[in-house]
PDB file of C-alpha atoms in Angstrom:
ATOM      1  CA  UNK O  15     -12.093  25.219 -68.494  1.00  0.00           C
ATOM      2  CA  UNK O  16     -12.304  22.465 -71.062  1.00  0.00           C
ATOM      3  CA  UNK O  17     -15.250  19.935 -71.271  1.00  0.00           C
ATOM      4  CA  UNK O  18     -13.392  16.988 -72.702  1.00  0.00           C
ATOM      5  CA  UNK O  19     -13.350  13.516 -71.024  1.00  0.00           C
ATOM      6  CA  UNK O  20     -11.345  14.895 -68.168  1.00  0.00           C
ATOM      7  CA  UNK O  21     -13.161  18.178 -67.694  1.00  0.00           C
ATOM      8  CA  UNK O  22     -16.628  16.536 -67.951  1.00  0.00           C
ATOM      9  CA  UNK O  23     -15.623  13.814 -65.344  1.00  0.00           C
ATOM     10  CA  UNK O  24     -14.118  16.493 -63.045  1.00  0.00           C
ATOM     11  CA  UNK O  25     -17.218  18.690 -63.178  1.00  0.00           C
ATOM     12  CA  UNK O  26     -19.504  15.759 -62.447  1.00  0.00           C
ATOM     13  CA  UNK O  27     -17.303  14.654 -59.530  1.00  0.00           C
ATOM     14  CA  UNK O  28     -17.286  18.167 -57.996  1.00  0.00           C
ATOM     15  CA  UNK O  29     -21.032  18.520 -58.367  1.00  0.00           C
ATOM     16  CA  UNK O  30     -21.629  15.185 -56.782  1.00  0.00           C
ATOM     17  CA  UNK O  31     -19.490  16.288 -53.784  1.00  0.00           C
ATOM     18  CA  UNK O  32     -21.816  19.351 -53.334  1.00  0.00           C
ATOM     19  CA  UNK O  33     -19.977  21.895 -55.092  1.00  0.00           C
ATOM     20  CA  UNK O  34     -21.391  24.516 -57.487  1.00  0.00           C
ATOM     21  CA  UNK O  35     -19.522  24.120 -60.946  1.00  0.00           C
ATOM     22  CA  UNK O  36     -19.210  26.191 -63.931  1.00  0.00           C
ATOM     23  CA  UNK O  37     -17.695  24.658 -67.200  1.00  0.00           C
ATOM     24  CA  UNK O  38     -16.164  26.594 -69.924  1.00  0.00           C
ATOM     25  CA  UNK O  39     -15.604  25.406 -73.506  1.00  0.00           C
ATOM     26  CA  UNK O  40     -15.368  27.224 -76.890  1.00  0.00           C
ATOM     27  CA  UNK O  41     -17.219  24.397 -78.535  1.00  0.00           C
ATOM     28  CA  UNK O  42     -20.992  24.183 -77.325  1.00  0.00           C
ATOM     29  CA  UNK O  43     -21.157  20.573 -78.561  1.00  0.00           C
ATOM     30  CA  UNK O  44     -18.543  19.534 -75.860  1.00  0.00           C
ATOM     31  CA  UNK O  45     -21.282  20.045 -73.165  1.00  0.00           C
ATOM     32  CA  UNK O  46     -22.989  16.834 -74.451  1.00  0.00           C
ATOM     33  CA  UNK O  47     -20.253  14.972 -72.382  1.00  0.00           C
ATOM     34  CA  UNK O  48     -21.975  16.206 -69.190  1.00  0.00           C
ATOM     35  CA  UNK O  49     -24.635  14.049 -67.509  1.00  0.00           C
ATOM     36  CA  UNK O  50     -28.264  15.035 -68.440  1.00  0.00           C
ATOM     37  CA  UNK O  51     -28.837  16.144 -64.826  1.00  0.00           C
ATOM     38  CA  UNK O  52     -25.855  18.283 -64.545  1.00  0.00           C
ATOM     39  CA  UNK O  53     -27.002  21.493 -62.738  1.00  0.00           C
ATOM     40  CA  UNK O  54     -24.018  23.643 -63.199  1.00  0.00           C
ATOM     41  CA  UNK O  55     -23.395  26.682 -65.428  1.00  0.00           C
ATOM     42  CA  UNK O  56     -22.319  25.952 -69.159  1.00  0.00           C
ATOM     43  CA  UNK O  57     -20.376  28.959 -70.689  1.00  0.00           C
ATOM     44  CA  UNK O  58     -19.376  28.891 -74.312  1.00  0.00           C
ATOM     45  CA  UNK O  59     -16.091  30.885 -74.884  1.00  0.00           C
ATOM     46  CA  UNK O  60     -12.449  30.944 -74.113  1.00  0.00           C
ATOM     47  CA  UNK O  61     -11.214  30.173 -70.757  1.00  0.00           C
ATOM     48  CA  UNK O  62      -8.718  33.097 -70.598  1.00  0.00           C
ATOM     49  CA  UNK O  63     -11.292  35.657 -71.876  1.00  0.00           C
ATOM     50  CA  UNK O  64     -12.318  38.058 -69.038  1.00  0.00           C
ATOM     51  CA  UNK O  65     -15.945  38.272 -70.191  1.00  0.00           C
ATOM     52  CA  UNK O  66     -16.194  34.547 -70.330  1.00  0.00           C
ATOM     53  CA  UNK O  67     -14.735  34.111 -66.993  1.00  0.00           C
ATOM     54  CA  UNK O  68     -17.114  36.771 -65.470  1.00  0.00           C
ATOM     55  CA  UNK O  69     -20.090  34.837 -66.977  1.00  0.00           C
ATOM     56  CA  UNK O  70     -18.764  31.658 -65.353  1.00  0.00           C
ATOM     57  CA  UNK O  71     -18.591  33.392 -61.935  1.00  0.00           C
ATOM     58  CA  UNK O  72     -14.790  33.600 -61.609  1.00  0.00           C
ATOM     59  CA  UNK O  73     -15.067  36.458 -59.108  1.00  0.00           C
ATOM     60  CA  UNK O  74     -16.734  34.042 -56.565  1.00  0.00           C
ATOM     61  CA  UNK O  75     -14.789  30.971 -57.539  1.00  0.00           C
ATOM     62  CA  UNK O  76     -12.792  28.950 -55.010  1.00  0.00           C
ATOM     63  CA  UNK O  77     -10.837  27.184 -57.491  1.00  0.00           C
ATOM     64  CA  UNK O  78      -9.914  26.920 -61.220  1.00  0.00           C
ATOM     65  CA  UNK O  79      -8.912  23.956 -63.382  1.00  0.00           C
ATOM     66  CA  UNK O  80      -7.623  24.418 -66.795  1.00  0.00           C
ATOM     67  CA  UNK O  81      -8.013  21.011 -68.553  1.00  0.00           C
ATOM     68  CA  UNK O  82      -8.402  21.925 -72.250  1.00  0.00           C
ATOM     69  CA  UNK O  83      -6.352  20.234 -74.946  1.00  0.00           C
ATOM     70  CA  UNK O  84      -3.745  22.864 -75.399  1.00  0.00           C
ATOM     71  CA  UNK O  85      -0.733  23.655 -73.061  1.00  0.00           C
ATOM     72  CA  UNK O  86      -0.773  27.303 -74.029  1.00  0.00           C
ATOM     73  CA  UNK O  87      -4.502  27.890 -73.370  1.00  0.00           C
ATOM     74  CA  UNK O  88      -4.328  26.110 -70.035  1.00  0.00           C
ATOM     75  CA  UNK O  89      -1.298  27.997 -68.720  1.00  0.00           C
ATOM     76  CA  UNK O  90      -2.723  31.374 -70.020  1.00  0.00           C
ATOM     77  CA  UNK O  91      -6.117  30.600 -68.391  1.00  0.00           C
ATOM     78  CA  UNK O  92      -4.510  29.428 -65.213  1.00  0.00           C
ATOM     79  CA  UNK O  93      -2.326  32.576 -65.004  1.00  0.00           C
ATOM     80  CA  UNK O  94      -5.269  34.868 -65.630  1.00  0.00           C
ATOM     81  CA  UNK O  95      -7.272  33.125 -62.939  1.00  0.00           C
ATOM     82  CA  UNK O  96      -4.335  33.341 -60.463  1.00  0.00           C
ATOM     83  CA  UNK O  97      -2.955  36.874 -61.152  1.00  0.00           C
ATOM     84  CA  UNK O  98      -5.956  38.744 -62.393  1.00  0.00           C
ATOM     85  CA  UNK O  99      -8.742  37.386 -60.119  1.00  0.00           C
ATOM     86  CA  UNK O 100      -6.534  36.154 -57.183  1.00  0.00           C
ATOM     87  CA  UNK O 101      -7.841  32.508 -57.272  1.00  0.00           C
ATOM     88  CA  UNK O 102      -5.381  30.538 -55.095  1.00  0.00           C
ATOM     89  CA  UNK O 103      -6.470  27.153 -55.916  1.00  0.00           C
ATOM     90  CA  UNK O 104      -5.474  26.718 -59.624  1.00  0.00           C
ATOM     91  CA  UNK O 105      -4.174  23.842 -61.506  1.00  0.00           C
ATOM     92  CA  UNK O 106      -3.389  23.376 -65.275  1.00  0.00           C
ATOM     93  CA  UNK O 107      -2.974  20.299 -67.306  1.00  0.00           C
ATOM     94  CA  UNK O 108       0.234  20.176 -69.268  1.00  0.00           C
ATOM     95  CA  UNK O 109       1.313  17.683 -71.915  1.00  0.00           C
ATOM     96  CA  UNK O 110       4.946  18.850 -72.102  1.00  0.00           C
ATOM     97  CA  UNK O 111       6.669  17.646 -68.881  1.00  0.00           C
ATOM     98  CA  UNK O 112       9.499  20.226 -69.258  1.00  0.00           C
ATOM     99  CA  UNK O 113       7.238  23.072 -69.383  1.00  0.00           C
ATOM    100  CA  UNK O 114       5.202  21.604 -66.557  1.00  0.00           C
ATOM    101  CA  UNK O 115       8.228  21.820 -64.356  1.00  0.00           C
ATOM    102  CA  UNK O 116       8.889  25.444 -65.245  1.00  0.00           C
ATOM    103  CA  UNK O 117       5.299  26.433 -64.331  1.00  0.00           C
ATOM    104  CA  UNK O 118       5.517  24.480 -61.198  1.00  0.00           C
ATOM    105  CA  UNK O 119       8.483  26.780 -60.172  1.00  0.00           C
ATOM    106  CA  UNK O 120       6.301  29.793 -60.890  1.00  0.00           C
ATOM    107  CA  UNK O 121       3.808  28.646 -58.532  1.00  0.00           C
ATOM    108  CA  UNK O 122       1.188  27.217 -60.933  1.00  0.00           C
ATOM    109  CA  UNK O 123       0.439  23.553 -59.981  1.00  0.00           C
ATOM    110  CA  UNK O 124       0.462  21.367 -62.984  1.00  0.00           C
ATOM    111  CA  UNK O 125      -0.565  17.829 -63.887  1.00  0.00           C
ATOM    112  CA  UNK O 126       1.932  16.649 -66.610  1.00  0.00           C
ATOM    113  CA  UNK O 127      -0.118  14.216 -68.533  1.00  0.00           C
ATOM    114  CA  UNK O 128       2.690  12.517 -70.623  1.00  0.00           C
ATOM    115  CA  UNK O 129       4.982  12.246 -67.535  1.00  0.00           C
ATOM    116  CA  UNK O 130       2.263  10.828 -65.241  1.00  0.00           C
ATOM    117  CA  UNK O 131       1.223   8.232 -67.793  1.00  0.00           C
ATOM    118  CA  UNK O 132       4.772   7.365 -68.501  1.00  0.00           C
ATOM    119  CA  UNK O 133       5.370   6.836 -64.640  1.00  0.00           C
ATOM    120  CA  UNK O 134       2.194   4.743 -64.326  1.00  0.00           C
ATOM    121  CA  UNK O 135       3.354   2.508 -67.186  1.00  0.00           C
ATOM    122  CA  UNK O 136       6.871   2.103 -65.859  1.00  0.00           C
ATOM    123  CA  UNK O 137       5.345   1.246 -62.447  1.00  0.00           C
ATOM    124  CA  UNK O 138       3.789  -1.758 -63.989  1.00  0.00           C
ATOM    125  CA  UNK O 139       6.714  -2.857 -66.032  1.00  0.00           C
ATOM    126  CA  UNK O 140       9.433  -2.222 -63.371  1.00  0.00           C
ATOM    127  CA  UNK O 141       7.699  -2.605 -59.938  1.00  0.00           C
ATOM    128  CA  UNK O 142      10.920  -1.992 -57.849  1.00  0.00           C
ATOM    129  CA  UNK O 143      11.816   1.835 -57.385  1.00  0.00           C
ATOM    130  CA  UNK O 144      10.051   5.026 -56.958  1.00  0.00           C
ATOM    131  CA  UNK O 145       7.014   6.631 -58.463  1.00  0.00           C
ATOM    132  CA  UNK O 146       6.491  10.439 -58.174  1.00  0.00           C
ATOM    133  CA  UNK O 147       2.917  11.135 -57.142  1.00  0.00           C
ATOM    134  CA  UNK O 148       2.876  14.730 -56.304  1.00  0.00           C
ATOM    135  CA  UNK O 149       5.343  17.786 -56.000  1.00  0.00           C
ATOM    136  CA  UNK O 150       4.693  20.994 -54.117  1.00  0.00           C
ATOM    137  CA  UNK O 151       4.707  24.231 -56.055  1.00  0.00           C
ATOM    138  CA  UNK O 152       8.427  24.904 -55.422  1.00  0.00           C
ATOM    139  CA  UNK O 153       9.350  21.470 -56.934  1.00  0.00           C
ATOM    140  CA  UNK O 154      11.455  20.719 -53.823  1.00  0.00           C
ATOM    141  CA  UNK O 155       9.122  18.445 -51.819  1.00  0.00           C
ATOM    142  CA  UNK O 156       7.515  15.290 -53.288  1.00  0.00           C
ATOM    143  CA  UNK O 157       5.142  12.537 -52.410  1.00  0.00           C
ATOM    144  CA  UNK O 158       6.375   9.215 -53.668  1.00  0.00           C
ATOM    145  CA  UNK O 159       5.275   5.667 -53.771  1.00  0.00           C
ATOM    146  CA  UNK O 160       8.377   3.625 -52.936  1.00  0.00           C
ATOM    147  CA  UNK O 161       9.098  -0.053 -52.927  1.00  0.00           C
ATOM    148  CA  UNK O 162      10.711  -1.184 -49.676  1.00  0.00           C
ATOM    149  CA  UNK O 163      13.014  -4.201 -49.199  1.00  0.00           C
ATOM    150  CA  UNK O 164      11.075  -7.197 -47.814  1.00  0.00           C
ATOM    151  CA  UNK O 165      13.366  -7.238 -44.736  1.00  0.00           C
ATOM    152  CA  UNK O 166      11.665  -4.248 -43.545  1.00  0.00           C
ATOM    153  CA  UNK O 167       8.396  -6.077 -43.061  1.00  0.00           C
ATOM    154  CA  UNK O 168       7.568  -6.532 -39.317  1.00  0.00           C
ATOM    155  CA  UNK O 169       9.483  -3.233 -38.381  1.00  0.00           C
ATOM    156  CA  UNK O 170       7.714  -0.072 -37.074  1.00  0.00           C
ATOM    157  CA  UNK O 171       7.384   2.581 -39.859  1.00  0.00           C
ATOM    158  CA  UNK O 172       9.243   5.005 -37.572  1.00  0.00           C
ATOM    159  CA  UNK O 173      12.268   2.933 -38.163  1.00  0.00           C
ATOM    160  CA  UNK O 174      11.951   3.512 -41.828  1.00  0.00           C
ATOM    161  CA  UNK O 175      11.814   7.210 -41.109  1.00  0.00           C
ATOM    162  CA  UNK O 176      14.796   7.139 -38.821  1.00  0.00           C
ATOM    163  CA  UNK O 177      16.986   5.272 -41.256  1.00  0.00           C
ATOM    164  CA  UNK O 178      15.945   7.245 -44.462  1.00  0.00           C
ATOM    165  CA  UNK O 179      15.141  10.759 -43.119  1.00  0.00           C
ATOM    166  CA  UNK O 180      11.821  10.641 -45.090  1.00  0.00           C
ATOM    167  CA  UNK O 181       8.322  10.743 -43.505  1.00  0.00           C
ATOM    168  CA  UNK O 182       5.672   8.081 -43.968  1.00  0.00           C
ATOM    169  CA  UNK O 183       2.652   9.968 -45.355  1.00  0.00           C
ATOM    170  CA  UNK O 184       0.391   6.870 -45.372  1.00  0.00           C
ATOM    171  CA  UNK O 185       0.223   3.222 -46.214  1.00  0.00           C
ATOM    172  CA  UNK O 186      -1.901   1.455 -48.755  1.00  0.00           C
ATOM    173  CA  UNK O 187      -2.995  -1.806 -47.046  1.00  0.00           C
ATOM    174  CA  UNK O 188      -5.322  -4.208 -48.991  1.00  0.00           C
ATOM    175  CA  UNK O 189      -6.663  -1.227 -50.862  1.00  0.00           C
ATOM    176  CA  UNK O 190      -7.278   0.985 -47.910  1.00  0.00           C
ATOM    177  CA  UNK O 191      -5.282   3.895 -46.962  1.00  0.00           C
ATOM    178  CA  UNK O 192      -3.797   3.821 -43.521  1.00  0.00           C
ATOM    179  CA  UNK O 193      -2.575   6.737 -41.451  1.00  0.00           C
ATOM    180  CA  UNK O 194       0.437   5.461 -39.561  1.00  0.00           C
ATOM    181  CA  UNK O 195       0.678   5.838 -35.710  1.00  0.00           C
ATOM    182  CA  UNK O 196       3.688   5.643 -33.415  1.00  0.00           C
ATOM    183  CA  UNK O 197       3.628   1.872 -33.199  1.00  0.00           C
ATOM    184  CA  UNK O 198       2.386   1.012 -36.799  1.00  0.00           C
ATOM    185  CA  UNK O 199       4.365  -1.934 -38.140  1.00  0.00           C
ATOM    186  CA  UNK O 200       4.944  -2.515 -41.957  1.00  0.00           C
ATOM    187  CA  UNK O 201       3.033  -5.560 -43.020  1.00  0.00           C
ATOM    188  CA  UNK O 202       3.589  -7.786 -46.192  1.00  0.00           C
ATOM    189  CA  UNK O 203       2.219  -6.318 -49.484  1.00  0.00           C
ATOM    190  CA  UNK O 204       1.929  -2.806 -47.922  1.00  0.00           C
ATOM    191  CA  UNK O 205       2.518   0.089 -50.226  1.00  0.00           C
ATOM    192  CA  UNK O 206       4.475   2.965 -48.640  1.00  0.00           C
ATOM    193  CA  UNK O 207       3.938   6.522 -49.510  1.00  0.00           C
ATOM    194  CA  UNK O 208       6.756   8.867 -48.343  1.00  0.00           C
ATOM    195  CA  UNK O 209       7.136  12.762 -48.265  1.00  0.00           C
ATOM    196  CA  UNK O 210      10.760  13.548 -49.213  1.00  0.00           C
ATOM    197  CA  UNK O 211      12.955  16.191 -50.404  1.00  0.00           C
ATOM    198  CA  UNK O 212      13.610  15.878 -54.192  1.00  0.00           C
ATOM    199  CA  UNK O 213      17.289  16.285 -53.508  1.00  0.00           C
ATOM    200  CA  UNK O 214      17.255  13.310 -51.058  1.00  0.00           C
ATOM    201  CA  UNK O 215      15.018  10.999 -53.112  1.00  0.00           C
ATOM    202  CA  UNK O 216      17.814   8.830 -54.469  1.00  0.00           C
ATOM    203  CA  UNK O 217      19.401   8.495 -51.029  1.00  0.00           C
ATOM    204  CA  UNK O 218      16.067   7.420 -49.463  1.00  0.00           C
ATOM    205  CA  UNK O 219      15.521   4.861 -52.288  1.00  0.00           C
ATOM    206  CA  UNK O 220      18.927   3.439 -51.700  1.00  0.00           C
ATOM    207  CA  UNK O 221      18.307   3.079 -47.968  1.00  0.00           C
ATOM    208  CA  UNK O 222      14.997   1.471 -48.247  1.00  0.00           C
ATOM    209  CA  UNK O 223      15.623  -0.771 -51.159  1.00  0.00           C
ATOM    210  CA  UNK O 224      18.209  -2.662 -49.063  1.00  0.00           C
ATOM    211  CA  UNK O 225      17.778  -4.759 -45.895  1.00  0.00           C
ATOM    212  CA  UNK O 226      18.005  -2.614 -42.789  1.00  0.00           C
ATOM    213  CA  UNK O 227      21.123  -2.590 -40.660  1.00  0.00           C
ATOM    214  CA  UNK O 228      21.017  -4.900 -37.585  1.00  0.00           C
ATOM    215  CA  UNK O 229      20.755  -1.726 -35.404  1.00  0.00           C
ATOM    216  CA  UNK O 230      17.569  -0.686 -37.114  1.00  0.00           C
TER     217      UNK O 230
END
């Protein structure tokens, strides 16, 4: 739902990956953002209206993305898709970060646009620290990008895990994602992505922002 720049780009990417896509927007002129060869279904209407959703094929849908301009519309449409039609893979774009956290706890995955943008800007202004990349629906587990003290370079990633209690999800190395093995060693300029409990994030950051103990 929503054929703005985000919705149009998302629809195009999904189609390029071989998926059948339906796009809903109440403004028919919005479909001009789609490429000329877009083969998906274009439905004019409200994304939380049952007749509109039926025309879009909601009963056979694998996933539903609510990426219109309004928080209320996105949440309402996401809840209808989840609660009325039983769609498990639902996501809503939310501008208000506080509301996004509430809906996350209600089991509706959200993309908090303002918070995400702020984090990205801060990441470039203040490179040291932690950047929240993803949280599970409960809000208790997060995937973070964390800066690690240079003294950890040359040590196995399992040592980072042992010292911090976090898990290394992957490492970005020269632009490529690397899944760590048992003996994978942290290299200079690596970017570390960790899975941590939200309640323990500050502790993990304190441990890894300092040089490791001699025993580590």
